[in-house]
Backbone as JSON, one array per atom type, in Angstrom:
{
  "sequence": "MNLGSTAVSLGGITFGTIIVVLVLLRWHKKGGGGGGKKGDDGGGSRDWKQLLPFFGALCFGILAVLAAGPASALGLITRFSLWGGDSIGTLYLVYGIGGTSPDATRAAPVILSPGGYAVFAIWAAVMIGLYLWSKKLPRLQTLLGILAGILLGLSQGIAGMAAVPLASAVNAAGSWYAGVVQ",
  "N": [[-35.76, 39.92, -116.03], [-35.15, 43.2, -114.88], [-32.41, 45.39, -114.01], [-33.1, 47.33, -112.12], [-35.24, 46.32, -110.77], [-37.18, 44.97, -108.04], [-37.87, 42.24, -107.81], [-38.21, 38.69, -107.74], [-37.54, 35.61, -109.3], [-38.58, 32.16, -109.69], [-36.25, 30.87, -110.38], [-34.23, 32.47, -109.17], [-34.86, 32.1, -106.45], [-34.48, 29.39, -106.32], [-31.7, 29.28, -106.8], [-30.78, 30.65, -104.52], [-31.63, 28.84, -102.56], [-30.1, 26.63, -103.29], [-27.55, 27.58, -102.62], [-27.79, 27.69, -99.79], [-28.24, 24.97, -99.2], [-25.87, 23.79, -100.2], [-23.91, 24.99, -98.56], [-24.68, 23.95, -96.07], [-24.31, 21.22, -96.65], [-21.55, 21.15, -97.13], [-20.63, 21.91, -94.6], [-21.54, 19.72, -93.13], [-20.13, 17.6, -94.36], [-17.48, 18.39, -93.9], [-17.25, 17.86, -91.27], [-16.77, 15.22, -91.15], [-17.61, 11.77, -91.74], [-18.75, 10.2, -89.69], [-18.45, 10.94, -86.9], [-19.41, 13.27, -84.32], [-18.05, 14.75, -82.53], [-15.08, 16.51, -81.62], [-12.07, 15.01, -82.56], [-13.14, 12.48, -82.86], [-13.36, 12.06, -85.55], [-10.94, 12.53, -86.79], [-10.29, 15.18, -86.22], [-12.13, 16.98, -87.3], [-15.34, 18.58, -86.86], [-18.88, 18.71, -86.35], [-19.95, 21.1, -85.34], [-22.63, 23.09, -84.62], [-22.37, 25.78, -84.17], [-20.55, 26.73, -85.95], [-22.01, 27.43, -88.12], [-23.25, 29.79, -87.51], [-22.17, 32.37, -88.43], [-22.86, 32.19, -91.15], [-25.7, 31.98, -91.09], [-26.31, 34.36, -89.79], [-25.42, 36.15, -91.76], [-27.18, 35.39, -93.76], [-29.66, 36.24, -92.69], [-29.06, 38.97, -92.6], [-28.85, 39.5, -95.36], [-31.5, 38.99, -96.15], [-32.85, 41.1, -94.85], [-31.49, 43.21, -96.05], [-32.31, 43.24, -98.74], [-34.92, 43.95, -98.41], [-34.81, 46.39, -97.08], [-33.2, 48.19, -98.46], [-33.06, 51.16, -100.23], [-33.6, 52.26, -103.63], [-31.87, 54.31, -104.43], [-29.62, 54.21, -102.88], [-26.31, 53.21, -101.76], [-26.29, 50.62, -100.68], [-28.66, 49.76, -101.81], [-28.02, 49.69, -104.55], [-26.02, 47.7, -104.58], [-27.49, 45.56, -103.56], [-29.58, 45.28, -105.45], [-28.1, 44.71, -107.76], [-26.96, 42.28, -106.97], [-29.29, 40.79, -106.6], [-30.33, 40.83, -109.22], [-28.2, 39.56, -110.62], [-27.98, 37.01, -109.29], [-30.6, 36.08, -109.63], [-30.7, 35.94, -112.4], [-28.72, 33.97, -112.91], [-29.91, 31.77, -111.6], [-32.3, 31.55, -113.09], [-31.29, 31.01, -115.68], [-30.11, 28.55, -115.11], [-32.35, 26.99, -114.36], [-34.0, 27.18, -116.7], [-32.36, 26.75, -119.03], [-30.44, 24.92, -118.21], [-31.8, 22.85, -116.89], [-34.28, 22.69, -118.14], [-36.73, 23.68, -117.41], [-39.15, 26.12, -116.26], [-39.25, 29.57, -115.15], [-41.09, 31.23, -113.29], [-42.38, 34.36, -111.89], [-41.9, 34.91, -108.43], [-42.29, 36.66, -106.34], [-43.02, 38.09, -103.18], [-46.21, 39.44, -102.2], [-46.55, 41.84, -100.64], [-44.06, 43.99, -99.7], [-41.87, 44.03, -96.84], [-41.44, 46.66, -94.62], [-39.05, 48.74, -93.02], [-39.01, 50.61, -89.96], [-38.11, 54.06, -89.09], [-36.36, 53.86, -86.84], [-35.77, 51.16, -87.11], [-34.31, 51.19, -89.47], [-32.07, 52.53, -88.49], [-31.02, 50.65, -86.66], [-30.53, 48.6, -88.49], [-28.58, 49.86, -90.04], [-26.49, 50.0, -88.2], [-26.07, 47.26, -87.88], [-25.22, 46.67, -90.49], [-22.78, 48.07, -90.54], [-21.41, 46.6, -88.59], [-21.3, 44.09, -89.87], [-19.69, 44.72, -92.08], [-17.35, 45.53, -90.74], [-16.7, 43.1, -89.39], [-16.26, 41.48, -91.59], [-14.03, 42.72, -92.75], [-12.07, 42.76, -90.71], [-12.07, 40.46, -89.11], [-10.37, 37.53, -88.33], [-11.24, 34.98, -88.08], [-13.71, 34.73, -89.27], [-15.54, 33.11, -91.76], [-15.11, 34.17, -94.84], [-16.02, 33.73, -97.57], [-18.22, 32.11, -97.08], [-19.77, 33.9, -95.65], [-20.31, 35.91, -97.58], [-21.75, 34.32, -99.39], [-23.93, 33.7, -97.77], [-25.13, 36.23, -97.47], [-25.82, 36.75, -100.17], [-27.58, 34.58, -100.64], [-29.59, 35.27, -98.8], [-30.48, 37.69, -99.92], [-31.57, 36.71, -102.29], [-33.57, 35.03, -101.32], [-35.15, 36.59, -99.65], [-37.27, 38.07, -100.79], [-39.1, 36.2, -101.45], [-42.19, 34.31, -101.54], [-42.36, 32.18, -99.9], [-41.01, 30.17, -97.2], [-38.56, 31.49, -96.4], [-39.24, 34.07, -97.12], [-41.39, 34.46, -95.42], [-39.99, 34.46, -93.06], [-38.88, 36.93, -93.16], [-40.74, 38.73, -92.16], [-41.0, 38.38, -89.21], [-38.31, 38.91, -88.7], [-37.86, 41.53, -89.67], [-39.71, 42.75, -88.01], [-38.54, 42.33, -85.5], [-36.19, 43.83, -85.8], [-37.35, 46.33, -86.17], [-38.56, 46.63, -83.65], [-36.29, 46.68, -82.0], [-35.24, 48.96, -83.09], [-37.16, 50.86, -82.32], [-36.74, 50.91, -79.57], [-34.04, 51.76, -79.59], [-34.24, 54.29, -80.85], [-35.77, 55.55, -78.91], [-33.98, 55.65, -76.81], [-31.84, 57.23, -77.7], [-32.97, 59.64, -78.37]],
  "CA": [[-35.67, 40.81, -114.88], [-34.25, 44.32, -115.13], [-31.5, 45.66, -112.9], [-33.73, 48.17, -111.1], [-36.41, 45.63, -110.22], [-37.1, 44.25, -106.77], [-38.67, 41.04, -107.97], [-37.39, 37.49, -107.83], [-38.21, 34.51, -109.99], [-38.35, 30.84, -109.12], [-34.83, 30.58, -110.58], [-33.46, 33.15, -108.12], [-35.14, 31.42, -105.19], [-33.8, 28.09, -106.42], [-30.27, 29.52, -106.63], [-30.59, 30.95, -103.1], [-31.79, 27.58, -101.82], [-28.93, 25.81, -103.6], [-26.45, 28.09, -101.8], [-28.0, 27.25, -98.41], [-28.06, 23.51, -99.15], [-24.45, 23.47, -100.38], [-23.17, 25.39, -97.35], [-24.99, 22.94, -95.06], [-23.67, 19.98, -97.07], [-20.11, 21.3, -96.89], [-20.45, 21.88, -93.14], [-21.75, 18.33, -92.71], [-19.03, 16.76, -94.85], [-16.24, 18.78, -93.24], [-17.26, 17.25, -89.95], [-16.48, 13.79, -91.26], [-18.76, 10.93, -92.0], [-19.4, 9.51, -88.6], [-18.41, 11.51, -85.56], [-19.91, 14.6, -84.1], [-17.2, 15.41, -81.55], [-13.7, 16.66, -82.05], [-11.23, 13.86, -82.28], [-13.78, 11.25, -83.32], [-13.25, 11.9, -86.99], [-9.68, 13.06, -87.28], [-10.14, 16.6, -85.96], [-13.27, 17.77, -87.75], [-16.53, 18.47, -86.02], [-20.1, 19.31, -86.9], [-20.45, 22.03, -84.34], [-23.61, 23.96, -85.24], [-21.96, 27.18, -84.01], [-19.8, 27.11, -87.15], [-22.98, 27.95, -89.09], [-23.81, 31.08, -87.07], [-21.87, 33.48, -89.35], [-23.64, 32.04, -92.38], [-27.11, 32.31, -90.87], [-26.34, 35.8, -89.53], [-25.31, 36.79, -93.06], [-28.44, 35.1, -94.45], [-30.64, 37.18, -92.15], [-28.66, 40.3, -93.06], [-29.23, 39.6, -96.77], [-32.96, 39.09, -96.22], [-33.22, 42.48, -94.5], [-30.89, 44.15, -97.01], [-33.14, 43.34, -99.94], [-36.17, 44.6, -98.03], [-34.59, 47.72, -96.53], [-32.39, 49.06, -99.31], [-33.71, 52.03, -101.21], [-32.92, 52.16, -104.93], [-30.88, 55.36, -104.63], [-28.56, 54.08, -101.89], [-25.22, 52.29, -102.1], [-26.77, 49.28, -100.36], [-29.68, 49.43, -102.81], [-27.35, 49.32, -105.8], [-25.37, 46.39, -104.37], [-28.54, 44.57, -103.38], [-30.28, 45.06, -106.73], [-27.17, 44.03, -108.66], [-26.87, 40.89, -106.49], [-30.58, 40.16, -106.9], [-30.39, 40.64, -110.66], [-27.23, 38.54, -111.02], [-28.37, 35.7, -108.75], [-31.84, 35.67, -110.28], [-30.35, 35.56, -113.78], [-28.03, 32.67, -112.85], [-30.91, 30.76, -111.27], [-33.21, 31.39, -114.23], [-30.54, 30.3, -116.72], [-29.95, 27.16, -114.67], [-33.64, 26.29, -114.46], [-34.55, 27.16, -118.05], [-31.46, 26.16, -120.03], [-29.71, 23.79, -117.64], [-32.71, 21.77, -116.5], [-35.37, 22.61, -119.12], [-37.99, 24.08, -116.79], [-39.53, 27.53, -116.39], [-38.9, 30.37, -113.98], [-42.09, 32.29, -113.11], [-42.19, 35.32, -110.81], [-42.26, 34.36, -107.12], [-42.1, 37.75, -105.38], [-44.11, 38.25, -102.2], [-47.15, 40.49, -102.59], [-46.33, 43.09, -99.92], [-42.73, 44.03, -99.08], [-41.8, 44.42, -95.44], [-40.75, 47.94, -94.53], [-38.47, 49.05, -91.71], [-39.31, 51.92, -89.38], [-36.88, 54.86, -89.01], [-35.47, 53.23, -85.86], [-35.33, 49.89, -87.69], [-33.22, 51.52, -90.4], [-30.88, 52.86, -87.69], [-30.47, 49.38, -86.18], [-29.99, 47.89, -89.65], [-27.34, 50.56, -90.4], [-25.48, 49.53, -87.24], [-25.79, 45.86, -88.24], [-24.43, 46.7, -91.72], [-21.42, 48.47, -90.17], [-20.81, 45.46, -87.9], [-21.01, 43.08, -90.88], [-18.53, 45.19, -92.85], [-16.2, 45.43, -89.85], [-16.35, 41.69, -89.2], [-15.72, 40.97, -92.85], [-12.71, 43.29, -93.0], [-11.07, 42.62, -89.65], [-12.1, 39.19, -88.4], [-9.51, 36.49, -88.89], [-11.93, 33.69, -87.96], [-14.96, 34.73, -90.01], [-15.41, 32.52, -93.09], [-15.53, 35.25, -95.74], [-16.83, 33.25, -98.7], [-19.48, 31.64, -96.51], [-20.52, 35.1, -95.29], [-20.82, 36.49, -98.83], [-22.79, 33.43, -99.9], [-25.1, 33.88, -96.91], [-25.78, 37.49, -97.84], [-26.44, 36.55, -101.49], [-28.75, 33.7, -100.47], [-30.62, 36.06, -98.14], [-31.03, 38.62, -100.91], [-32.39, 35.95, -103.24], [-34.72, 34.4, -100.65], [-35.9, 37.56, -98.85], [-38.48, 38.55, -101.47], [-39.94, 35.07, -101.83], [-43.46, 34.13, -100.84], [-42.25, 30.97, -99.08], [-40.52, 30.15, -95.83], [-37.61, 32.57, -96.16], [-39.99, 35.31, -97.2], [-42.15, 34.58, -94.17], [-39.02, 34.78, -92.01], [-38.59, 38.35, -93.25], [-41.69, 39.48, -91.34], [-40.55, 38.48, -87.82], [-36.98, 39.5, -88.67], [-38.06, 42.98, -89.78], [-40.42, 43.18, -86.79], [-37.55, 42.36, -84.41], [-35.31, 44.98, -86.04], [-38.16, 47.52, -85.89], [-38.71, 46.73, -82.19], [-34.99, 47.15, -81.49], [-35.12, 50.34, -83.54], [-38.01, 51.7, -81.46], [-35.99, 51.05, -78.32], [-32.85, 52.56, -79.86], [-34.67, 55.67, -81.1], [-36.2, 56.1, -77.63], [-32.8, 55.84, -75.95], [-30.95, 58.27, -78.21], [-33.66, 60.93, -78.56]],
  "C": [[-34.74, 41.97, -115.24], [-33.49, 44.66, -113.85], [-32.15, 46.48, -111.8], [-34.88, 47.5, -110.37], [-36.13, 45.02, -108.85], [-38.07, 43.08, -106.83], [-37.72, 39.86, -108.1], [-38.22, 36.39, -108.5], [-37.93, 33.2, -109.24], [-36.88, 30.44, -109.28], [-33.95, 31.22, -109.52], [-33.64, 32.48, -106.77], [-34.46, 30.05, -105.18], [-32.3, 28.25, -106.2], [-29.95, 29.84, -105.17], [-30.68, 29.7, -102.24], [-30.6, 26.66, -102.06], [-27.74, 26.27, -102.76], [-26.58, 27.59, -100.37], [-27.72, 25.75, -98.28], [-26.58, 23.14, -99.29], [-23.6, 23.86, -99.18], [-23.43, 24.37, -96.23], [-24.33, 21.6, -95.38], [-22.17, 20.03, -96.79], [-19.81, 21.24, -95.39], [-20.57, 20.44, -92.64], [-20.58, 17.45, -93.12], [-17.69, 17.12, -94.22], [-16.12, 18.15, -91.87], [-16.95, 15.77, -89.99], [-17.76, 12.99, -91.39], [-19.46, 10.43, -90.77], [-19.49, 10.27, -87.3], [-18.96, 12.9, -85.49], [-19.06, 15.38, -83.12], [-15.79, 15.52, -82.11], [-12.9, 15.45, -81.65], [-11.82, 12.56, -82.78], [-13.53, 10.99, -84.79], [-11.99, 12.53, -87.55], [-9.55, 14.57, -87.12], [-11.3, 17.46, -86.41], [-14.42, 17.66, -86.77], [-17.7, 19.11, -86.74], [-20.72, 20.2, -85.85], [-21.38, 23.03, -85.03], [-23.23, 25.42, -85.14], [-21.12, 27.66, -85.2], [-20.72, 27.7, -88.22], [-23.54, 29.32, -88.71], [-23.44, 32.24, -87.99], [-22.68, 33.4, -90.65], [-25.08, 32.45, -92.16], [-27.29, 33.77, -90.47], [-26.29, 36.59, -90.83], [-26.59, 36.58, -93.88], [-29.53, 36.06, -93.99], [-30.34, 38.61, -92.59], [-29.08, 40.5, -94.52], [-30.73, 39.74, -96.96], [-33.39, 40.52, -95.91], [-32.67, 43.48, -95.51], [-31.77, 44.33, -98.23], [-34.47, 44.03, -99.63], [-35.96, 46.07, -97.66], [-33.95, 48.69, -97.51], [-33.21, 49.85, -100.29], [-32.93, 52.02, -102.51], [-31.82, 53.2, -105.14], [-29.73, 55.29, -103.62], [-27.47, 53.13, -102.38], [-25.65, 50.85, -101.83], [-27.82, 48.83, -101.37], [-29.07, 49.01, -104.13], [-26.7, 47.94, -105.69], [-26.43, 45.29, -104.29], [-29.24, 44.26, -104.7], [-29.37, 44.36, -107.74], [-27.05, 42.55, -108.27], [-28.15, 40.13, -106.81], [-30.69, 39.86, -108.39], [-29.45, 39.52, -111.11], [-27.62, 37.15, -110.57], [-29.64, 35.17, -109.4], [-31.58, 35.23, -111.72], [-29.66, 34.2, -113.82], [-29.04, 31.56, -112.58], [-31.87, 30.49, -112.41], [-32.52, 30.64, -115.37], [-30.39, 28.82, -116.37], [-31.25, 26.38, -114.83], [-34.11, 26.13, -115.9], [-33.64, 26.4, -119.01], [-30.67, 24.97, -119.51], [-30.59, 22.6, -117.37], [-33.84, 21.6, -117.51], [-36.71, 23.0, -118.55], [-38.35, 25.52, -117.11], [-39.2, 28.25, -115.1], [-39.89, 31.51, -113.8], [-41.73, 33.21, -111.94], [-42.66, 34.69, -109.49], [-42.09, 35.39, -106.02], [-43.3, 37.84, -104.45], [-44.94, 39.48, -102.55], [-46.84, 41.83, -101.94], [-44.94, 43.07, -99.29], [-42.82, 44.48, -97.63], [-40.96, 45.69, -95.35], [-40.22, 48.14, -93.12], [-38.91, 50.44, -91.26], [-38.03, 52.75, -89.38], [-35.87, 54.29, -87.99], [-34.93, 51.9, -86.36], [-34.2, 50.11, -88.69], [-31.94, 51.85, -89.63], [-30.22, 51.58, -87.18], [-29.87, 48.6, -87.34], [-28.68, 48.54, -90.1], [-26.2, 50.15, -89.47], [-25.08, 48.1, -87.57], [-24.93, 45.8, -89.51], [-22.98, 47.08, -91.41], [-20.7, 47.33, -89.46], [-20.43, 44.37, -88.91], [-19.78, 43.46, -91.7], [-17.27, 45.09, -92.0], [-15.75, 44.0, -89.62], [-15.71, 41.12, -90.46], [-14.28, 41.47, -93.07], [-11.67, 42.86, -91.97], [-11.07, 41.29, -88.94], [-11.22, 38.16, -89.1], [-10.21, 35.13, -88.88], [-13.21, 33.6, -88.78], [-14.74, 34.11, -91.39], [-15.99, 33.49, -94.14], [-16.41, 34.79, -96.89], [-18.2, 32.8, -98.2], [-20.37, 32.83, -96.14], [-21.11, 35.76, -96.54], [-21.93, 35.63, -99.43], [-24.06, 33.54, -99.07], [-25.86, 35.15, -97.25], [-26.49, 37.34, -99.19], [-27.68, 35.66, -101.39], [-29.89, 34.45, -99.8], [-31.29, 37.05, -99.08], [-31.97, 37.89, -101.86], [-33.65, 35.38, -102.59], [-35.63, 35.4, -99.94], [-37.19, 38.05, -99.48], [-39.46, 37.43, -101.8], [-41.22, 35.02, -101.02], [-43.38, 33.0, -99.82], [-41.66, 31.2, -97.71], [-39.56, 31.29, -95.54], [-38.29, 33.92, -96.22], [-40.82, 35.54, -95.95], [-41.22, 34.92, -93.0], [-38.69, 36.26, -92.01], [-39.51, 39.17, -92.33], [-41.26, 39.53, -89.88], [-39.16, 39.11, -87.7], [-37.08, 41.02, -88.74], [-38.77, 43.51, -88.54], [-39.46, 43.29, -85.61], [-36.62, 43.55, -84.57], [-36.07, 46.28, -85.79], [-38.36, 47.72, -84.39], [-37.41, 47.23, -81.56], [-34.78, 48.6, -81.88], [-35.97, 51.3, -82.73], [-37.32, 51.95, -80.12], [-34.81, 51.98, -78.52], [-33.21, 54.03, -80.05], [-35.13, 56.33, -79.8], [-35.05, 56.42, -76.7], [-31.99, 57.05, -76.41], [-31.66, 59.62, -78.4], [-34.0, 61.57, -77.26]]
}
């Protein structure tokens, strides 16, 4: 894979899936082995709301890889993340496990409308602001969510299929936003 490419291999998708699985595993284990309520397991809990920042970041990463143009700052960050994550995943599959890593990029990329880009730009500013100023936001978990989204957003599978309704929702919000501000 070259740095300017917007393609993902099975290794990249595998690495993105590993990130999601490990975050879920850590969340589950942090909650303790048996209890689901605070106090039952020595103070930990498996409150699903703790995963919201991760899944918000995951969705952001999915849209980032679809929306970012190659000549933009977001495009450079996204392509570098895609290249790095895909390379790590491919190395893991090929040299760590002994398998292969064929191309697994979806046939038709999802495109945002002009209003969708405006809504995504607002979402990007919110993500940056939350990352910089939030004391409660799990920063590493957020970065991992964005990376996993970037790696999974171009896939043909479930996460790739999630990109279509996600982009459609952002485009619908963008149509509303463009209608309000114009």
